[in-house]
XYZ file of C-alpha atoms in Angstrom:
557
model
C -0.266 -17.448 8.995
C -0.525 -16.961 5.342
C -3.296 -14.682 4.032
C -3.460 -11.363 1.887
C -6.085 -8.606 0.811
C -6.871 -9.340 -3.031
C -8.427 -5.973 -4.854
C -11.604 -7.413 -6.958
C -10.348 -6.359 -10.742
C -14.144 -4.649 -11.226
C -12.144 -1.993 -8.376
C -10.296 -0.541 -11.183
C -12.171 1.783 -13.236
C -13.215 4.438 -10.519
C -9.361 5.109 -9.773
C -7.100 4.144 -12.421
C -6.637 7.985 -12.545
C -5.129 10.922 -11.155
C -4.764 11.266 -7.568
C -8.338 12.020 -6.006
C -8.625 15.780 -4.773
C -7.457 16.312 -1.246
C -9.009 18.265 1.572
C -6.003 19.693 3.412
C -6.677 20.171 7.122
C -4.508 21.060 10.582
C -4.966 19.987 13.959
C -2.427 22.344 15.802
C 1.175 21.360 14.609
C 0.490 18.875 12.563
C -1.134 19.294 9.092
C -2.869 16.150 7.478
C -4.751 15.111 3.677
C -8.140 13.655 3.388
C -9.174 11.868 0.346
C -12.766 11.967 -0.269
C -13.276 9.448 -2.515
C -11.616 6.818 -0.644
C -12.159 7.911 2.724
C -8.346 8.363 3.811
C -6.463 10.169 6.179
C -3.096 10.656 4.299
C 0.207 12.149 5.579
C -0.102 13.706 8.630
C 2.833 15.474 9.668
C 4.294 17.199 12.441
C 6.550 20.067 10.745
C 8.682 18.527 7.542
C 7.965 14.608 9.434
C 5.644 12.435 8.745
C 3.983 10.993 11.674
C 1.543 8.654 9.872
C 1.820 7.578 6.586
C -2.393 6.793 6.529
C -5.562 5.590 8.326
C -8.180 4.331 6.460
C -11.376 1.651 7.410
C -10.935 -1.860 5.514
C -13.680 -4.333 4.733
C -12.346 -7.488 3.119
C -14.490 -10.368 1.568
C -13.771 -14.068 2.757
C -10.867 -13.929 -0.223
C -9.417 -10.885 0.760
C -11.279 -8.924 -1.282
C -11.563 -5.457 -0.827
C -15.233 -3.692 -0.644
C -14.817 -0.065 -2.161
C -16.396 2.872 0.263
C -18.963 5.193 -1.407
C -18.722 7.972 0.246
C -20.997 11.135 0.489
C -22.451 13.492 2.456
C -18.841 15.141 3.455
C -18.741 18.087 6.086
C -15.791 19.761 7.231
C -16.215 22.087 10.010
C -13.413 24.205 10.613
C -12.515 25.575 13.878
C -9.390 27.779 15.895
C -6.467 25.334 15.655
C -8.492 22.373 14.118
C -11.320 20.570 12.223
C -14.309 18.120 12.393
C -15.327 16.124 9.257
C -18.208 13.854 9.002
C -19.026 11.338 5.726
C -21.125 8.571 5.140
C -19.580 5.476 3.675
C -21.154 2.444 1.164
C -19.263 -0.707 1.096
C -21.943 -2.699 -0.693
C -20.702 -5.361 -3.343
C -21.961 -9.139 -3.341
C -23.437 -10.665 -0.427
C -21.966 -7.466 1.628
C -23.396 -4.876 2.358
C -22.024 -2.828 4.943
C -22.600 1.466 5.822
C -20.683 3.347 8.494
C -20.513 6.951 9.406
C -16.875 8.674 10.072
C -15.800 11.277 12.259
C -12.325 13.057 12.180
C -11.709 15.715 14.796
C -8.647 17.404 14.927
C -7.747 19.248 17.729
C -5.657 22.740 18.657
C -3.347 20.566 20.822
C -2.091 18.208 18.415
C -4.773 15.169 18.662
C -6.162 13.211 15.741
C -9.109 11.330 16.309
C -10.744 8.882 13.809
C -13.988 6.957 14.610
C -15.973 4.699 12.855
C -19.863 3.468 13.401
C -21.079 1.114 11.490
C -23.938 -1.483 10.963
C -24.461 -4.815 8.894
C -26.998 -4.142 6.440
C -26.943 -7.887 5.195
C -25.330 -11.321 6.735
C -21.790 -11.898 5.179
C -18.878 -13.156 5.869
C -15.764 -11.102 6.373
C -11.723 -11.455 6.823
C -11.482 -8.265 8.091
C -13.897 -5.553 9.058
C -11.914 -1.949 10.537
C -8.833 0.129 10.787
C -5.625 0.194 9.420
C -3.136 2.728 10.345
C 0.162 3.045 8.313
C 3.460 4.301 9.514
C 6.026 5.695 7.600
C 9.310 4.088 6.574
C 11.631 6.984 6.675
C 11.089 8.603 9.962
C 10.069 5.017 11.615
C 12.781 2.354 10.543
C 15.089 1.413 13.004
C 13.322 3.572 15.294
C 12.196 2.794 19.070
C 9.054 2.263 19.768
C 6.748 1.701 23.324
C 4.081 -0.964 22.956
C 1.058 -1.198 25.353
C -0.738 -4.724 24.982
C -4.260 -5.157 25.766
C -3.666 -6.017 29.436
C -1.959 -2.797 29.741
C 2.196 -3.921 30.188
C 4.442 -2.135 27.739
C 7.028 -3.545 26.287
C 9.915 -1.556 24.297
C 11.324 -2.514 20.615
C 12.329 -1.453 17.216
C 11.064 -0.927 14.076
C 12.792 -3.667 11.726
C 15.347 -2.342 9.440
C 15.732 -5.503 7.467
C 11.885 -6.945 6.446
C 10.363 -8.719 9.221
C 9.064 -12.183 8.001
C 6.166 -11.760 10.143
C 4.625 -9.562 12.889
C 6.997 -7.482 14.585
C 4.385 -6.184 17.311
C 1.327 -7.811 18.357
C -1.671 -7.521 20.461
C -1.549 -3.710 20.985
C -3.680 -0.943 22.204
C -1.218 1.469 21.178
C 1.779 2.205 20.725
C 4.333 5.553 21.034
C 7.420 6.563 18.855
C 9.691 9.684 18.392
C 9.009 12.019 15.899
C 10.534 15.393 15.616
C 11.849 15.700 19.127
C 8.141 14.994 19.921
C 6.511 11.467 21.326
C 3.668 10.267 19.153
C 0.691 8.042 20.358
C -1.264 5.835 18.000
C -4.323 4.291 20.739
C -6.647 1.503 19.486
C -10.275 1.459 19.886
C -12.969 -1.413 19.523
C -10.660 -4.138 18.616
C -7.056 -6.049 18.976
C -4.552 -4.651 16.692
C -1.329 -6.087 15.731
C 1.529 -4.963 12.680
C 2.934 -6.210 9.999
C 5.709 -4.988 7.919
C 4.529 -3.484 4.923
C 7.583 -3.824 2.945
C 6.835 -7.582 2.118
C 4.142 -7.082 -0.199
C 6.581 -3.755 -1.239
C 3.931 -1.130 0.759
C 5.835 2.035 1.928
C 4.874 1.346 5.461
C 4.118 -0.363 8.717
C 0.848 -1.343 8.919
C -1.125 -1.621 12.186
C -4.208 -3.168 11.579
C -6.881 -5.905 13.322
C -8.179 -8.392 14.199
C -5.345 -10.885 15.102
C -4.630 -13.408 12.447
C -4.475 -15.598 14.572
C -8.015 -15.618 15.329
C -10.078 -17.904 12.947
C -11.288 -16.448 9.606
C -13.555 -15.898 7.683
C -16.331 -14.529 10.482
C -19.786 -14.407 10.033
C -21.200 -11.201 10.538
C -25.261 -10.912 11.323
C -27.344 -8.849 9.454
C -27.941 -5.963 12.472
C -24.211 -6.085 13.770
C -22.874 -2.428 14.961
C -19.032 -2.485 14.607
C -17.505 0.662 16.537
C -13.718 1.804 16.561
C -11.665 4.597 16.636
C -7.891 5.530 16.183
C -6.562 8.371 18.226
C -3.029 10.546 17.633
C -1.699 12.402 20.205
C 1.466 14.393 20.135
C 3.588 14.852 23.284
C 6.238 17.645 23.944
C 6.287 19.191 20.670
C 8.236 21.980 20.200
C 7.214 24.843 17.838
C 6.917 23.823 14.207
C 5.796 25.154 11.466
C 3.077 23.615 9.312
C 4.289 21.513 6.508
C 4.519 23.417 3.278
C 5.558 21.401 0.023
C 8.706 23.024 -1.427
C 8.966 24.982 -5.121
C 11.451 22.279 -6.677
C 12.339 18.743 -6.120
C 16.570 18.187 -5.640
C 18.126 15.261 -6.993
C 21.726 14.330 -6.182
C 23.666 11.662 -6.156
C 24.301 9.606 -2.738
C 27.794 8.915 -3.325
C 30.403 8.058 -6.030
C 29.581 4.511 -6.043
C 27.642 2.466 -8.690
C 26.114 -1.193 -8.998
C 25.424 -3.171 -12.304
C 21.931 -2.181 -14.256
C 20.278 -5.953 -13.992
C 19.361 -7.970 -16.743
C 16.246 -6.694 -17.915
C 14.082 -8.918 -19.474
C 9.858 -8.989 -20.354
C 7.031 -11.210 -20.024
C 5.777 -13.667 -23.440
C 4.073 -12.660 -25.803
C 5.513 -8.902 -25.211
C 8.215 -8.726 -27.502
C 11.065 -5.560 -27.299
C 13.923 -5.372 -28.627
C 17.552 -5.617 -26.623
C 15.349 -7.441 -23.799
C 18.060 -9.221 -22.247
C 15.558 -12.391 -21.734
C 11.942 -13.164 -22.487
C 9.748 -15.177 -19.126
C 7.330 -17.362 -20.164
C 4.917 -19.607 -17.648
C 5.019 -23.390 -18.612
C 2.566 -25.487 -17.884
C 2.801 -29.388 -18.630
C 1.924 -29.687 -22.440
C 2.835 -26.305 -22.978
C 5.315 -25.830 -26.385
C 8.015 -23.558 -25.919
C 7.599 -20.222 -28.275
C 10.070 -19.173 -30.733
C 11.942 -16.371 -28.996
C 14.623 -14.542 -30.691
C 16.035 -13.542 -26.858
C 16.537 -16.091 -24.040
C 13.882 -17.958 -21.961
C 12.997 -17.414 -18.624
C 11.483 -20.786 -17.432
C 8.701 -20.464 -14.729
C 8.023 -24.119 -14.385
C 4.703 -24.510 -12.807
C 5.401 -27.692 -12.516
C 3.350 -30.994 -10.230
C 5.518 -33.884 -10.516
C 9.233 -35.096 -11.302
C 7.708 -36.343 -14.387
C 7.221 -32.556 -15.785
C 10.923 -31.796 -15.097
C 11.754 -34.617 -17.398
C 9.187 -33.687 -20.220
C 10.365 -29.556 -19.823
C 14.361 -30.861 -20.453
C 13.623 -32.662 -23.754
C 12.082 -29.713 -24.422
C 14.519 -27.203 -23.796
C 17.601 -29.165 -25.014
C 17.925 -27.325 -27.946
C 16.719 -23.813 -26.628
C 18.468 -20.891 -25.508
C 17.480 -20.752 -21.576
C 18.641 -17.913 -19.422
C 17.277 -19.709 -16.336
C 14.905 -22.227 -15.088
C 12.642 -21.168 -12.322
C 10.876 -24.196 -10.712
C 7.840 -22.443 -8.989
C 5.781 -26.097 -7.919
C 1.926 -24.350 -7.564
C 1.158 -26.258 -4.470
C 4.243 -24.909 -2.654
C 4.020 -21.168 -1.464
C 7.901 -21.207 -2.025
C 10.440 -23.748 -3.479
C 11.541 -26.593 -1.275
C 14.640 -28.242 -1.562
C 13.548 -31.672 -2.800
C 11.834 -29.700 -5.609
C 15.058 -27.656 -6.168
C 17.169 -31.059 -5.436
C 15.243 -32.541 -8.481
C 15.429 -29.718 -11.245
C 19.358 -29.668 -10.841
C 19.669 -33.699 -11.702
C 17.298 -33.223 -14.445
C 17.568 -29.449 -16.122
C 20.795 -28.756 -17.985
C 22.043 -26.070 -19.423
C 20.928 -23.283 -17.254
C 20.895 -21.934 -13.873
C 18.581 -23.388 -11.606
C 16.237 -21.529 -8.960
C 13.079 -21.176 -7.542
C 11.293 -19.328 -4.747
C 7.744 -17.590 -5.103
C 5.696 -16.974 -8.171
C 3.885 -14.386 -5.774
C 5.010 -11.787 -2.961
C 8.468 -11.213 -1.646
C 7.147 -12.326 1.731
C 7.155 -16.341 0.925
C 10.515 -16.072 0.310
C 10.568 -14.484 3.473
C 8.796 -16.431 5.624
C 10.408 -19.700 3.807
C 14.261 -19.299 3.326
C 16.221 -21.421 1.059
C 19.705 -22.374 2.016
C 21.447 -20.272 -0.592
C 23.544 -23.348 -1.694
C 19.995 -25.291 -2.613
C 19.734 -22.756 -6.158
C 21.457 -20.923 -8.327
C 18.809 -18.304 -8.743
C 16.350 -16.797 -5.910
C 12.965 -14.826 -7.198
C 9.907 -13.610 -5.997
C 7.455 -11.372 -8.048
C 6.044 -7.635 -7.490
C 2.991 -5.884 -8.051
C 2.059 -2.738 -5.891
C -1.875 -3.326 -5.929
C -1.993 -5.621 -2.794
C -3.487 -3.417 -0.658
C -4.326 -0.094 -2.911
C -4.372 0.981 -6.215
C -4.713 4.960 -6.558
C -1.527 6.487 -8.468
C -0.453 8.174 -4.783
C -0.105 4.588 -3.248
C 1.510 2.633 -5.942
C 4.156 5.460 -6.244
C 4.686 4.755 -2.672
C 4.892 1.911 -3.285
C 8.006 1.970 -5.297
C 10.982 2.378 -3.061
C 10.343 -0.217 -1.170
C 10.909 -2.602 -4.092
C 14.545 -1.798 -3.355
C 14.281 -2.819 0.551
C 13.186 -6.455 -0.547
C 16.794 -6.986 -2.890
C 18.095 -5.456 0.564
C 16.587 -8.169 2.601
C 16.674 -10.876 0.425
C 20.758 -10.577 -0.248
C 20.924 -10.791 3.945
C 19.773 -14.218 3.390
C 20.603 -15.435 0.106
C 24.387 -14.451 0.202
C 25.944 -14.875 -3.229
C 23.078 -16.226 -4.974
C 21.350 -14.497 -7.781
C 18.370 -12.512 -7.236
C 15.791 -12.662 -10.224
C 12.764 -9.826 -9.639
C 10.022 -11.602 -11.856
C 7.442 -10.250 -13.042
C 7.294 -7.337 -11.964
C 3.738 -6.245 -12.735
C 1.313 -2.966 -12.235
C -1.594 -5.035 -11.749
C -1.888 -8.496 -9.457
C -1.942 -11.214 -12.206
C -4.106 -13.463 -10.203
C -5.311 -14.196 -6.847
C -3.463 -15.835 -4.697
C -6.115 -17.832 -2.591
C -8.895 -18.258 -5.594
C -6.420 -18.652 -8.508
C -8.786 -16.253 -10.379
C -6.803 -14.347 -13.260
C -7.150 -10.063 -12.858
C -7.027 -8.142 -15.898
C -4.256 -5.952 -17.056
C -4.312 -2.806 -15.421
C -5.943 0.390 -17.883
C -2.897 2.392 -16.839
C -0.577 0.578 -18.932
C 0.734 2.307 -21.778
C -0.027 5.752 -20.105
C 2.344 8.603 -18.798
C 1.702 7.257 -15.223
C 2.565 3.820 -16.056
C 6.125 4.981 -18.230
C 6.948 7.392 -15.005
C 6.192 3.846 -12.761
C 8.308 1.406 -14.773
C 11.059 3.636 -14.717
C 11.330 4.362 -11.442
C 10.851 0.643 -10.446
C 14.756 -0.287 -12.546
C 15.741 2.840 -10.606
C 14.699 1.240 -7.186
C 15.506 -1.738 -8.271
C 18.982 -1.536 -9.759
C 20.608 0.517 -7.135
C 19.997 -2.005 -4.387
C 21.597 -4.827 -6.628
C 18.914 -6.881 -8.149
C 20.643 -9.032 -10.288
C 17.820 -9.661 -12.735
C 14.204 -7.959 -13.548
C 11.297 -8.971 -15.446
C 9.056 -6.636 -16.717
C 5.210 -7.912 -17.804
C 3.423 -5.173 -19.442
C 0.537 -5.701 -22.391
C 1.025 -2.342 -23.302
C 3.769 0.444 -22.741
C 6.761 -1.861 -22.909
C 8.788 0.752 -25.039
C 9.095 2.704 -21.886
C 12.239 0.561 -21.545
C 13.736 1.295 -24.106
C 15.723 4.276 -23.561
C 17.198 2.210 -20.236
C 17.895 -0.994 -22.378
C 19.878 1.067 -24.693
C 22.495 0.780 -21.282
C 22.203 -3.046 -20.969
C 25.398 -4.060 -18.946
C 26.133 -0.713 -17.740
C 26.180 0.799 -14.527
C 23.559 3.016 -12.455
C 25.162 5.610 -9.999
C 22.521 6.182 -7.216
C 20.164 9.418 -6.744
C 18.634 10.665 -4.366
C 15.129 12.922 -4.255
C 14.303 15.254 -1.766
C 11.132 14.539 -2.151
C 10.691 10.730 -3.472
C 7.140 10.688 -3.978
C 7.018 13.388 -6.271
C 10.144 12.609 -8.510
C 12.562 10.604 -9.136
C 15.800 10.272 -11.094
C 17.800 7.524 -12.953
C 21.809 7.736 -13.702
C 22.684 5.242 -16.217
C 26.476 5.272 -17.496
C 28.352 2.823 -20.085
C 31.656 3.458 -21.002
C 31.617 6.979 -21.462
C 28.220 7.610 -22.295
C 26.139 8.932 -19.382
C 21.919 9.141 -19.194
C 19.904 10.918 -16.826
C 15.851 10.061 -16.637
C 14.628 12.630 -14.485
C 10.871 11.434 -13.388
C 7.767 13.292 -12.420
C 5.615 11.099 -10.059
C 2.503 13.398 -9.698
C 0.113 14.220 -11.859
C 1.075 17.797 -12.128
C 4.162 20.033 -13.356
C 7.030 19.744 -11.031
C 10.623 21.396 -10.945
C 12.951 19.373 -10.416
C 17.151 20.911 -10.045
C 19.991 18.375 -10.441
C 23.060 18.862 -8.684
C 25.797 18.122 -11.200
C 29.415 20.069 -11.454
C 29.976 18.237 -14.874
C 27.341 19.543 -16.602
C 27.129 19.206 -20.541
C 24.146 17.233 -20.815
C 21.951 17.499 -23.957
C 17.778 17.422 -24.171
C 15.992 15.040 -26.728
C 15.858 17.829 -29.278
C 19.573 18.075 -29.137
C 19.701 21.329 -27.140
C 22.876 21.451 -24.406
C 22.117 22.318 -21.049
C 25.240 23.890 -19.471
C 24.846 25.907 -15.966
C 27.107 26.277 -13.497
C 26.377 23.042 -10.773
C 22.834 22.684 -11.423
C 20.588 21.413 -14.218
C 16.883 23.241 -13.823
C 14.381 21.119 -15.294
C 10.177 21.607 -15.186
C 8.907 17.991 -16.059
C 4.985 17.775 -17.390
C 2.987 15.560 -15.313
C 4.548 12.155 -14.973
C 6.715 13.244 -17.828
C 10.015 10.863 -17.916
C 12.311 13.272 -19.710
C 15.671 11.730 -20.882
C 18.777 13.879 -21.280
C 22.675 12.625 -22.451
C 26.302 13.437 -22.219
């Protein structure tokens, strides 16, 4: 079943910022973050290991919608080997109007507990009222898991290493997985849960979240309804770890000697940048084609065979990198559409798939020998859109050219647009703004790190649609056609590195993804690389760096 959770664009403004300040707590081993202003539990962890990625309370409109908390009167109570915090929450916006009280308790022995309380203060309708837990990628991919289902059986399975097309566990009231040599229970409260994986919509996570969708929506909720739930962690058999501490500096190293081909990278009409390798426009029936001194990138948003015909007088005389034939009523391409645009476009490749998440081409395959070309757009505001979550939201953009090359074989894999804000709801067809980050430090650092992600799993080509900001490409198209050697961080959500090489020239683009100084050391027996001023930087095997916050600092050799 189709659906998604659309951010209004009015949600914006109050964090388009740095991350909110965090309340760091401990309930016995494991040590956890609290986010005031958003009401979320954030990284628990059980030593180094993260045993959650999140929870957090939803309320979604009858679009998807997301209804911001308010949230005052916080209290933290702190006790021997653990916490309890209390807040009031607001979710008033529209029709809705909907308050809840939340309790965390952590306790000595290694137990989480997060309740909700909460009463409809007008009638509305709702797609979702209550929890969703998230569970980390790295420590829960591939990984076993037990399942207990609502009429209490268990049933055993893994997480999904490739993306799961739909729900890989459903109809839970909890479920159990390893964790550093430890057994961690997530139990379910109040409602049926079920989970989805994450890495569709390019989230860093699992998500575990209710009620089914299969159950009819929207709901009407009363004015007077009381909605109670809680999520409860509990940690089994852990041995004695100490309490997460971030380190001093961030490594970066290279995973091995191989490289893969930096894509095509191309950007969204009217942004205009030089050495773009292409330039995307959206045509609509009627719609001229601009003058573009770099090839076109064809979205045809097209409604009849009849369009086809009118865009290939059109583009006769035009340089066309690709045609993309993206039909509006059709979540994904279908083959008569895709059987059509090759008898009638010439000239160019010919593809299709989704003008919106990864997950239609998911859920909707195309035989690879239907198309030429195979895309699907990104944009990590789906769900969230503080800085923390959209920078984890960035290695998973990498999992989806993973996935997608499982299915699609040989055939090209276009990334386009790839966008900081959602262009448009999906459901309503309402337009969103651009997002005020763009153009800012954060945004530069984002960008960056998304051709990073990006390139090393083999994307063949990426579109980039920016108002603002697009320069922050520049320094990577100044490699067009060259190769990226992969690196790895440490500690990916706080920095990142890019290893561009053509010929004999060599760039490193070492990233800070937090909004404060960070040191980051590069492992590198070469050495001989040179700042921005010109300055060499020669050291033994390591390069020490100290990056500014979200600084993208560029060095060559």
């Amino acid at each position: 079943m189709l659906r998604r959770e659309f951010l209004l664009s009015s949600a914006f403004a109050p964090f388009a910022k740095a991350s909110p300040n965090a309340l760091t707590l401990a309930a016995g081993p494991l040590t956890l973050e609290f986010e005031p202003e958003l009401a979320f539990v954030r990284y628990v962890r059980l030593g180094s290991d993260e045993v959650l990625r999140g929870i957090y309370a939803a309320v979604r409109d009858s679009t998807w919608g997301t209804v911001l908390p308010k949230v005052t009167n916080v209290q933290v109570n702190k006790r021997r080997g653990g916490f309890e915090l209390t807040f009031d929450a607001d979710c008033t916006q529209g029709p809705i109007s909907f308050q809840w009280r939340g309790t965390i308790t952590g306790e000595a022995a290694g137990t989480l507990r997060f309740a909700m309380d909460g009463t409809a203060k007008t009638g509305f309708k709702r797609n979702r009222i209550g929890f969703c837990v998230l569970h980390p990628l790295k420590e829960c991919v591939g990984q076993e898991y037990v399942a207990e289902k609502s009429g209490g059986s268990k049933v055993t399975g893994k997480f999904p290493e490739l993306i799961s097309p739909h729900q890989p566990v459903m109809d839970l009231r909890a479920i159990t997985h390893r964790v550093n040599g430890a057994d961690a229970e997530v139990r379910f409260e109040g409602d049926i849960f079920e989970m989805e994986d994450h890495r569709n919509w390019t989230d860093g996570n699992f998500k575990t979240y209710c009620t089914p969708l299969a159950k009819p929506w929207p709901v009407d909720v009363p004015q007077g309804t009381n909605i109670k739930q809680a999520v409860t962690l509990t940690i089994r058999g852990a041995r004695s770890t100490k309490p997460y501490r971030p380190a001093p500096d961030i490594l970066l190293f290279p995973i091995d000697q191989s490289v893969t081909k930096l894509p095509s990278i191309g950007v969204a009409y009217p942004t205009a940048l030089p050495k773009a390798a292409h330039i995307r426009i959206d045509w609509r029936p009627g719609d001229p084609l601009p003058d573009s001194a770099a090839p076109l990138e064809i979205a045809a948003l097209v409604a009849k065979p009849a369009d086809l015909e009118e865009l290939a007088a059109k583009a006769k005389s035009r340089d066309v990198a690709r045609f993309l034939v993206l039909p509006p009523a059709e979540s994904s391409t279908s083959r008569d559409w895709f059987t059509r645009a090759k008898s009638i476009l010439k000239g160019a490749p010919v593809g299709g798939g989704t003008n919106v998440f990864f997950t239609e081409l998911n859920r909707t395959r195309p035989d690879p020998s239907w198309l030429d070309v195979a895309c699907y757009s990104i944009n990590p505001q789906v769900h969230a859109f503080d800085n923390r979550s959209l920078v984890e939201n960035l290695e998973p953009q990498g999992a989806t050219v993973v996935s997608a090359r499982a299915f699609l074989g040989t055939a090209k894999i276009a990334v386009t647009p790839v966008t900081l804000a959602q262009r448009f709801n999906q459901f309503s067809g309402k337009p969103n703004p651009p997002d005020p980050r763009e153009g800012s430090a954060f945004a530069a650092a984002w960008f960056s790190s998304s051709v990073k992600y990006l390139a090393e799993a083999g994307a063949d080509s990426v579109t980039y649609g920016m108002a603002r900001g697009a320069d922050a490409l520049a320094p990577i198209l100044d490699f067009a056609t060259g190769d990226v050697r992969p690196l790895r961080s440490t500690f990916p959500l706080r920095a990142a590195g890019l290893w561009l090489r053509h010929g004999q020239r060599e760039r490193l683009l070492a990233i800070n993804l937090e909004d404060a100084p960070q040191k980051v050391r590069l492992e590198d027996k070469k050495g001989g690389w040179r700042g921005a001023t010109g300055q060499r930087l020669r050291g033994s095997n390591s390069l020490y760096l100290e990056l500014e916050p979200y600084a993208v600092s560029i060095f060559d050799r």
